[in-house]
Short mmCIF file of C-alpha atoms in Angstrom, two decimals:
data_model
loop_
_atom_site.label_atom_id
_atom_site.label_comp_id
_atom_site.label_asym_id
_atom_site.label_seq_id
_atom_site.Cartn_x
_atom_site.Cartn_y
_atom_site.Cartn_z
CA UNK V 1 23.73 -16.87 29.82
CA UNK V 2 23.60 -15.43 26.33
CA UNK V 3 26.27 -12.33 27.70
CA UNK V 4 28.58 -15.51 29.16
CA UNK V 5 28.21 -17.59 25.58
CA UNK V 6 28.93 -14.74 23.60
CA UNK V 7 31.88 -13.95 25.69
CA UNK V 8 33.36 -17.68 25.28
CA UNK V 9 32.28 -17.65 21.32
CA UNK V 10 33.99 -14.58 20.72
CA UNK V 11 37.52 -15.93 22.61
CA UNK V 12 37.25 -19.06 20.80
CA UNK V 13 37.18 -16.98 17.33
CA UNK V 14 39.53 -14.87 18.14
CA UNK V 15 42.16 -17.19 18.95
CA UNK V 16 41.52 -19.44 16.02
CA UNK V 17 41.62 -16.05 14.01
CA UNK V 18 45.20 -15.65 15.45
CA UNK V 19 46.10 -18.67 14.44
CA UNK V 20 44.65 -18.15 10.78
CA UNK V 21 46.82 -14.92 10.46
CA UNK V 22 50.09 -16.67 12.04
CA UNK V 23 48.71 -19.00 8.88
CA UNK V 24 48.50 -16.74 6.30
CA UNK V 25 51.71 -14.48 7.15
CA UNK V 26 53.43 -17.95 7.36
CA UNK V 27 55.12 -17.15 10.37
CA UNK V 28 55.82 -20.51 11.16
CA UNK V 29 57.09 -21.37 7.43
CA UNK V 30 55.25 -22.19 4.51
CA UNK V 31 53.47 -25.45 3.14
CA UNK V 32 56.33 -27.26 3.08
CA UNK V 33 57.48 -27.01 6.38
CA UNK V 34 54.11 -28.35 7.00
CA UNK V 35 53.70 -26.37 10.56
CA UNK V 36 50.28 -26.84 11.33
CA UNK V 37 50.89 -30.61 11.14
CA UNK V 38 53.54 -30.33 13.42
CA UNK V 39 51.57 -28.81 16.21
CA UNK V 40 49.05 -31.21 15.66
CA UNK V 41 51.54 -33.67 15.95
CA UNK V 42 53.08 -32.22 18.90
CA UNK V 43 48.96 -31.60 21.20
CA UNK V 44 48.88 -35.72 19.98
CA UNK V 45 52.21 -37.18 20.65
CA UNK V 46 52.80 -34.37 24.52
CA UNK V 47 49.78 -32.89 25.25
CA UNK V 48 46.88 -35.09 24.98
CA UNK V 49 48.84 -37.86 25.96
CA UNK V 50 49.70 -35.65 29.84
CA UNK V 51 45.68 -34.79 29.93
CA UNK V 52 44.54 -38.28 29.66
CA UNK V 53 46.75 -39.85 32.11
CA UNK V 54 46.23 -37.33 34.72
CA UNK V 55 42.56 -37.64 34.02
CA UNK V 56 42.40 -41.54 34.46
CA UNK V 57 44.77 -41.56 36.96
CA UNK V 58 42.75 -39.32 39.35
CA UNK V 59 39.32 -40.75 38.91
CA UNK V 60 37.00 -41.51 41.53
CA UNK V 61 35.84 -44.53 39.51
CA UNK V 62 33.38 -45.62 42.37
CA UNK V 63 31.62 -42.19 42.44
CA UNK V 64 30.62 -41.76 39.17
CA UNK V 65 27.00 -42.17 38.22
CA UNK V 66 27.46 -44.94 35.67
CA UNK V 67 23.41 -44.91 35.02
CA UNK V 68 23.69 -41.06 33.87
CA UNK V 69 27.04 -42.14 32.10
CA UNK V 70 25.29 -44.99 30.09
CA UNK V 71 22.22 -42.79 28.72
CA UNK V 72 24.85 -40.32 27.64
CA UNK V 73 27.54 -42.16 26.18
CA UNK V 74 25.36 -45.84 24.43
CA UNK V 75 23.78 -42.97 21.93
CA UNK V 76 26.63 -41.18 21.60
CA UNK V 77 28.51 -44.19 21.02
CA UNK V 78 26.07 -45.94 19.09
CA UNK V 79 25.54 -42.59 16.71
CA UNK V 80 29.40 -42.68 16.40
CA UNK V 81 29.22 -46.42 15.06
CA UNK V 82 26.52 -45.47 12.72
CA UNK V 83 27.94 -42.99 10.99
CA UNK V 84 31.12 -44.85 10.82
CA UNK V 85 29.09 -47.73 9.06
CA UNK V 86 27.54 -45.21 6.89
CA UNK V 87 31.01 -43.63 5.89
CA UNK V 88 32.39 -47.15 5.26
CA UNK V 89 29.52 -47.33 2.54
CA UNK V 90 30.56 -44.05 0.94
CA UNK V 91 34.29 -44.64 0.93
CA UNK V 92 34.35 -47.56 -1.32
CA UNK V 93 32.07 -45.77 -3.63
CA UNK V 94 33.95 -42.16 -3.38
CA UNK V 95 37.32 -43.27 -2.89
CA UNK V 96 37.44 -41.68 -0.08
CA UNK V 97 41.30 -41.77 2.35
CA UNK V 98 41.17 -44.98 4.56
CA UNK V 99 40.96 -43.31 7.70
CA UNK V 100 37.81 -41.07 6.18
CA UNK V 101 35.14 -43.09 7.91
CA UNK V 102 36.27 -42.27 11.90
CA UNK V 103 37.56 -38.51 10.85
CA UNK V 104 33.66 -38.01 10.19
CA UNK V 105 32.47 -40.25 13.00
CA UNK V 106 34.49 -38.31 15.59
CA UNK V 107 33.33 -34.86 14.23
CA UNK V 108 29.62 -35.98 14.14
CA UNK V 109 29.94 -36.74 17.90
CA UNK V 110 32.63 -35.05 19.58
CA UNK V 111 31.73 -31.95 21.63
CA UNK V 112 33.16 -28.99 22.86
CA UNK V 113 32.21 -29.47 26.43
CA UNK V 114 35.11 -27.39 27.83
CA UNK V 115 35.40 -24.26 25.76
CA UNK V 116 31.40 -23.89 25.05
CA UNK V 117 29.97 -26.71 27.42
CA UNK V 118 31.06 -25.24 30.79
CA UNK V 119 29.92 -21.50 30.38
CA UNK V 120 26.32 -22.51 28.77
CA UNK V 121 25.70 -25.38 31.59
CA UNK V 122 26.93 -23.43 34.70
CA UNK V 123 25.08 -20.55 33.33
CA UNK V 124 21.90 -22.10 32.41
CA UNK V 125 21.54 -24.65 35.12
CA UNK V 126 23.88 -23.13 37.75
CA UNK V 127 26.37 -24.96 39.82
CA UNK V 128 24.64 -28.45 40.04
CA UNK V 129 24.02 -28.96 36.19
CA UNK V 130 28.16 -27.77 36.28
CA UNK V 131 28.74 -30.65 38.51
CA UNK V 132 26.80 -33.46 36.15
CA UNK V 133 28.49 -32.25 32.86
CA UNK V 134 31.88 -32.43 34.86
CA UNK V 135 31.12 -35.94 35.47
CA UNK V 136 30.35 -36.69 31.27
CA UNK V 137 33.74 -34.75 30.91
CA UNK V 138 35.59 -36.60 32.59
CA UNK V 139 35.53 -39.75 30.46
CA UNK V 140 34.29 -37.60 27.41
CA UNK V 141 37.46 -37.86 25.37
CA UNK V 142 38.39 -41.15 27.02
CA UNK V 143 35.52 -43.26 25.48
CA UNK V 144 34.67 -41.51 22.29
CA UNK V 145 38.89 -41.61 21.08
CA UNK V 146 39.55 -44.98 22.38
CA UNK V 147 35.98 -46.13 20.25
CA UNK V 148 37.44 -44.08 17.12
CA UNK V 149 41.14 -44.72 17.39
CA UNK V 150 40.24 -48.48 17.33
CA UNK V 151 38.02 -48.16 13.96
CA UNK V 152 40.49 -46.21 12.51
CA UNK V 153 43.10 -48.39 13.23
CA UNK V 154 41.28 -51.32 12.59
CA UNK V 155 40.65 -49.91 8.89
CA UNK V 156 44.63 -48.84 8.59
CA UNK V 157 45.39 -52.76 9.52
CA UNK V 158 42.99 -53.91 7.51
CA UNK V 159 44.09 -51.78 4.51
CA UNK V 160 47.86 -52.38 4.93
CA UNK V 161 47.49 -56.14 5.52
CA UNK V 162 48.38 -58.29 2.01
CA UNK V 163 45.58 -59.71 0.13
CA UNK V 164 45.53 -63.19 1.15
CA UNK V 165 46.70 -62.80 5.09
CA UNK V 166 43.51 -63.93 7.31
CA UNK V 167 42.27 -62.26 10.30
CA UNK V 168 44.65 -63.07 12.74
CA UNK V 169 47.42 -60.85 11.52
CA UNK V 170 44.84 -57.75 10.94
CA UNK V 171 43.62 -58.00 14.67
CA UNK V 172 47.28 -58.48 15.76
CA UNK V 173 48.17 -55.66 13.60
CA UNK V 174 45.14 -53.68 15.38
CA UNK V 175 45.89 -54.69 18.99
CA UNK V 176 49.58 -53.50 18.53
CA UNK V 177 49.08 -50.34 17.01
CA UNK V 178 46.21 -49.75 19.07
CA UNK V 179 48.39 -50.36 22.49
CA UNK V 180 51.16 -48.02 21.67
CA UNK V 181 48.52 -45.36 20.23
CA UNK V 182 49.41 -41.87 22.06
CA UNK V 183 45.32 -41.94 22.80
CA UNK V 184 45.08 -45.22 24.11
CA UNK V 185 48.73 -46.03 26.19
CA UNK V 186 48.52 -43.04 28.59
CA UNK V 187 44.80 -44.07 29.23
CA UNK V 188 45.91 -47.86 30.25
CA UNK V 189 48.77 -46.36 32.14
CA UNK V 190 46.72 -44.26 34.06
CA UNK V 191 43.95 -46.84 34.90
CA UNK V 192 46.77 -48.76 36.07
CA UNK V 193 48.47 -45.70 38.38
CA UNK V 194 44.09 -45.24 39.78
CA UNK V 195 44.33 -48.99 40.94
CA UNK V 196 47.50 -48.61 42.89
CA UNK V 197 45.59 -46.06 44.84
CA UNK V 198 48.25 -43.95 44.85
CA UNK V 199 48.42 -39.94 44.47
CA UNK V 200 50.06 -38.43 41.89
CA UNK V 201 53.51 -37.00 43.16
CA UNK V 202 53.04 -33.26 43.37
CA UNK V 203 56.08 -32.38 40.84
CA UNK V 204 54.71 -35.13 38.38
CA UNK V 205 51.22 -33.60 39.11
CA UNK V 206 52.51 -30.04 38.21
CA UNK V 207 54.14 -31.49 34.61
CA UNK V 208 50.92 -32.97 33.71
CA UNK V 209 48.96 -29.83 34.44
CA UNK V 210 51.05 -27.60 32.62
CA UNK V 211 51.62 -29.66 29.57
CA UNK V 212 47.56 -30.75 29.52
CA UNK V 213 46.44 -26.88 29.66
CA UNK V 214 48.19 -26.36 26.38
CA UNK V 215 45.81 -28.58 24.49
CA UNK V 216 43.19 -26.16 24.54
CA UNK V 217 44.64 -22.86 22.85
CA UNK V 218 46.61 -25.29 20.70
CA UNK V 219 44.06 -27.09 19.29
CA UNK V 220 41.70 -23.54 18.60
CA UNK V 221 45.18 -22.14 17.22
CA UNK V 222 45.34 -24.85 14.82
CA UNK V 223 42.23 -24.49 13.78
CA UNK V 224 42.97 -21.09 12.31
CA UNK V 225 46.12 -22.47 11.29
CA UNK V 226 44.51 -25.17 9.11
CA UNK V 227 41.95 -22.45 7.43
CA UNK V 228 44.52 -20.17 6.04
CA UNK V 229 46.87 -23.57 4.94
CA UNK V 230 44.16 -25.76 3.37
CA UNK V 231 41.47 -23.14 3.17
CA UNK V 232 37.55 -24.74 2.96
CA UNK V 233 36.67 -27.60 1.12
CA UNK V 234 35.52 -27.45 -2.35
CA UNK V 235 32.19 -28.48 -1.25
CA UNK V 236 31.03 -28.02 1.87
CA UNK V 237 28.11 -31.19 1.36
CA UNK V 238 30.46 -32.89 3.86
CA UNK V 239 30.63 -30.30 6.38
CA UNK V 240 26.84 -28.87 6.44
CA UNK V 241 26.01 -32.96 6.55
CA UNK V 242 28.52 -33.57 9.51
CA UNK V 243 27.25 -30.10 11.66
CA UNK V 244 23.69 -31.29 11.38
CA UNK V 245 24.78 -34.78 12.46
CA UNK V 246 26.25 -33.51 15.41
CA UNK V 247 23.61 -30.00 16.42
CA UNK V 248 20.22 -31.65 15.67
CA UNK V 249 20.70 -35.84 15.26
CA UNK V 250 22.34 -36.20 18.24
CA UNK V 251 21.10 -34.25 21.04
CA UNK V 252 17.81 -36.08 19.99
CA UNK V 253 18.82 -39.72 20.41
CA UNK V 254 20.48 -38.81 23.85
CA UNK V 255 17.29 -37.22 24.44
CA UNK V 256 15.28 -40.59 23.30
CA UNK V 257 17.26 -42.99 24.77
CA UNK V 258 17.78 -41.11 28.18
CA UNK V 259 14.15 -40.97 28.89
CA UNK V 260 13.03 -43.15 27.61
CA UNK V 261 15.12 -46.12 27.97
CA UNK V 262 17.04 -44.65 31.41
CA UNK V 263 14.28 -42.81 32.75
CA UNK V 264 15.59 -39.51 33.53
CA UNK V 265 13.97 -36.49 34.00
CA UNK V 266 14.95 -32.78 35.10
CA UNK V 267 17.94 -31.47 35.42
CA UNK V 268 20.25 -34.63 34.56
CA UNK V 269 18.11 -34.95 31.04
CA UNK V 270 18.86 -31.61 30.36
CA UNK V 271 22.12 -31.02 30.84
CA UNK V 272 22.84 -34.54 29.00
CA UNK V 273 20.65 -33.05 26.22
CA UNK V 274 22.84 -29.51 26.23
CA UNK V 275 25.95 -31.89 25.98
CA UNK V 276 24.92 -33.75 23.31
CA UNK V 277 24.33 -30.83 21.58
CA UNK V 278 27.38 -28.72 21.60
CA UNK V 279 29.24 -27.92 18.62
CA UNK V 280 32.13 -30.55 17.04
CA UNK V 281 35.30 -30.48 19.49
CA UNK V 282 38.78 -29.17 18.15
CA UNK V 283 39.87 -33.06 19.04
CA UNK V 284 37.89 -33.89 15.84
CA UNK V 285 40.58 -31.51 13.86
CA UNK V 286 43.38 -33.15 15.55
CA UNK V 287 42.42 -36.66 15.05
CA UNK V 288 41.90 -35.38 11.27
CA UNK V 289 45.45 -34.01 11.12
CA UNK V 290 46.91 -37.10 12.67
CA UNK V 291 45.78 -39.44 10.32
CA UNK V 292 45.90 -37.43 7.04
CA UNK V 293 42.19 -37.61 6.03
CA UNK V 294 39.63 -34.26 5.62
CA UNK V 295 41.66 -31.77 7.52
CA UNK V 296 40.17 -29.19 5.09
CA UNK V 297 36.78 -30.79 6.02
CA UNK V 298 36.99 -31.24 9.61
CA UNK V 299 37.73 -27.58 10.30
CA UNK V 300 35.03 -26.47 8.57
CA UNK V 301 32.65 -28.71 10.53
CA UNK V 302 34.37 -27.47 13.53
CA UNK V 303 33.92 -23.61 12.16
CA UNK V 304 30.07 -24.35 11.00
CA UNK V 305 29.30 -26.01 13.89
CA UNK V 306 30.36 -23.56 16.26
CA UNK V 307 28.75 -20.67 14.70
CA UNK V 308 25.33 -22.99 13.75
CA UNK V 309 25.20 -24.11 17.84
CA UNK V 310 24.39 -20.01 18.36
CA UNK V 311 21.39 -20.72 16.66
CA UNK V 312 20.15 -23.99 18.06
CA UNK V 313 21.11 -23.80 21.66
CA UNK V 314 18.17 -21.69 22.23
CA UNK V 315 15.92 -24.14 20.34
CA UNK V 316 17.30 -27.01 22.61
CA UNK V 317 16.92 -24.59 25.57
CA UNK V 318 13.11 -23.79 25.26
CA UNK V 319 12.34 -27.64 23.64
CA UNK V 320 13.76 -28.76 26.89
CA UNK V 321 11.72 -26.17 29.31
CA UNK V 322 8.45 -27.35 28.00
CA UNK V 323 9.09 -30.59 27.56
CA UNK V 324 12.00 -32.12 29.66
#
């Protein structure tokens, strides 16, 4: 396992260290051209958009363990809302950008599940524990964006709404802006393609494959990208507060709350437990970029985080041996 997650570690920094020298030599133009952004823009307007309808249109939505779901995802979910709350706090007080609040929820609970979470389940619980972190990824990014992308725009329609308009017009606001999101559209289209029953045409298949594999590379290019452009935060409070959010605080509550609210034991605990605690997603950084609001922040958590879950994966590892 270690050999296979030092293997994956190392490819990850090495192709978010190309992207911090195509950065730095400003290959792509300089600040102005704003490059980095326009990737971003580009993985959240075409790529995303191609993975998450393919994903919802394809799933098996009677064969997923909902139970295992729910202990994963009400902690997750609930952490998410927490820190949110807790941001909301701090932003009045530190004039924080509107959209501040759900850039640090996401990157408190977002995961890497693909790059990291694959390699370190299938090699530390073998094909099975593969097959129940497949099942968490496939409605990973479809719960915890839709959750955050309707905070965030909640707070954007709230903020942009005139001082003596009532509720109505900020939930309308919400509602619209939430329905025509690039997150949240391709997920209601392709909940409505699943009920159809329908298959995916093979040459519409093939687009949606090609364009969704992108995201990946992108995103770890951009994270390079956004180093050499923006370069770390003047403080790194955030950051170091945000990694131990996500490495330590959560993997415990999924841990609480999955046996001891849902009951389970052996493998499914574990590999919920390893899931909770992988490092912060490269989604986090786009969601960052898209809305303008601790870029500089976001890939540091991203950078911490992945170099800080070296360290505690073992701790989760023997923690779980003895006691899950």
């Amino acid at each position: 396992m270690s050999a296979v997650l030092f293997a994956k570690l190392a490819a990850i920094g090495l192709i978010a260290g190309f992207g911090w020298v195509v950065g730095r030599m400003r290959w792509l133009g300089d600040e102005r051209a704003e490059p980095a952004r326009v990737l971003a823009n580009a993985a959240f307007f075409l790529f995303a958009p191609a993975l998450l309808f393919r994903t919802t249109a394809r799933l098996d939505l009677a064969q997923l363990p909902w139970a295992m779901l729910a202990a994963y995802f009400v902690p997750v979910v609930a952490m998410m809302l927490g820190v949110y709350a807790w941001q909301r706090l701090w932003q009045a007080r530190r004039g924080l950008p509107v959209a501040a609040p759900s850039v640090r929820a996401i990157s408190a609970t977002f995961g890497n599940t693909l790059q990291i979470g694959v390699p370190v389940v299938s090699g530390v619980f073998g094909e099975t524990g593969l097959g129940l972190l497949l099942t968490v990824i496939s409605v990973h990014a479809l719960v915890l964006l839709l959750v955050c992308t309707t905070l965030v725009e909640l707070d954007l329609a709230r903020a942009h709404a005139a001082p003596d308009s009532g509720l109505g017009p900020v939930l309308a606001s919400t509602l619209r802006n939430a329905l025509i999101h690039p997150v949240v559209l391709p997920v209601v289209a392709g909940l409505l393609w699943n009920a159809t029953g329908w298959p995916l045409p093979g040459p519409l298949d093939e687009v949606l494959i090609l364009l969704g594999s992108a995201m990946v590379p992108l995103c770890l290019t951009l994270i390079g990208m956004s180093l050499a452009y923006l370069g770390l935060p003047r403080s790194l409070g955030g950051a170091l507060s945000v990694t131990l959010l996500k490495l330590l605080l959560q993997p415990l509550l999924v841990w609480a709350v999955a046996a001891g609210v849902f009951g389970l034991s052996g493998l499914p605990l574990q590999v919920l437990v390893v899931a909770a605690a992988l490092p912060t997603g490269s989604n986090a950084m786009m969601f960052s970029q898209r809305y303008r609001a601790l870029e500089a922040e976001t890939t540091a958590v991203d950078v911490i985080s992945t170099l800080g879950f070296a360290l505690t994966v073992p701790v989760w590892l023997w923690a779980l041996s003895r006691l899950g």
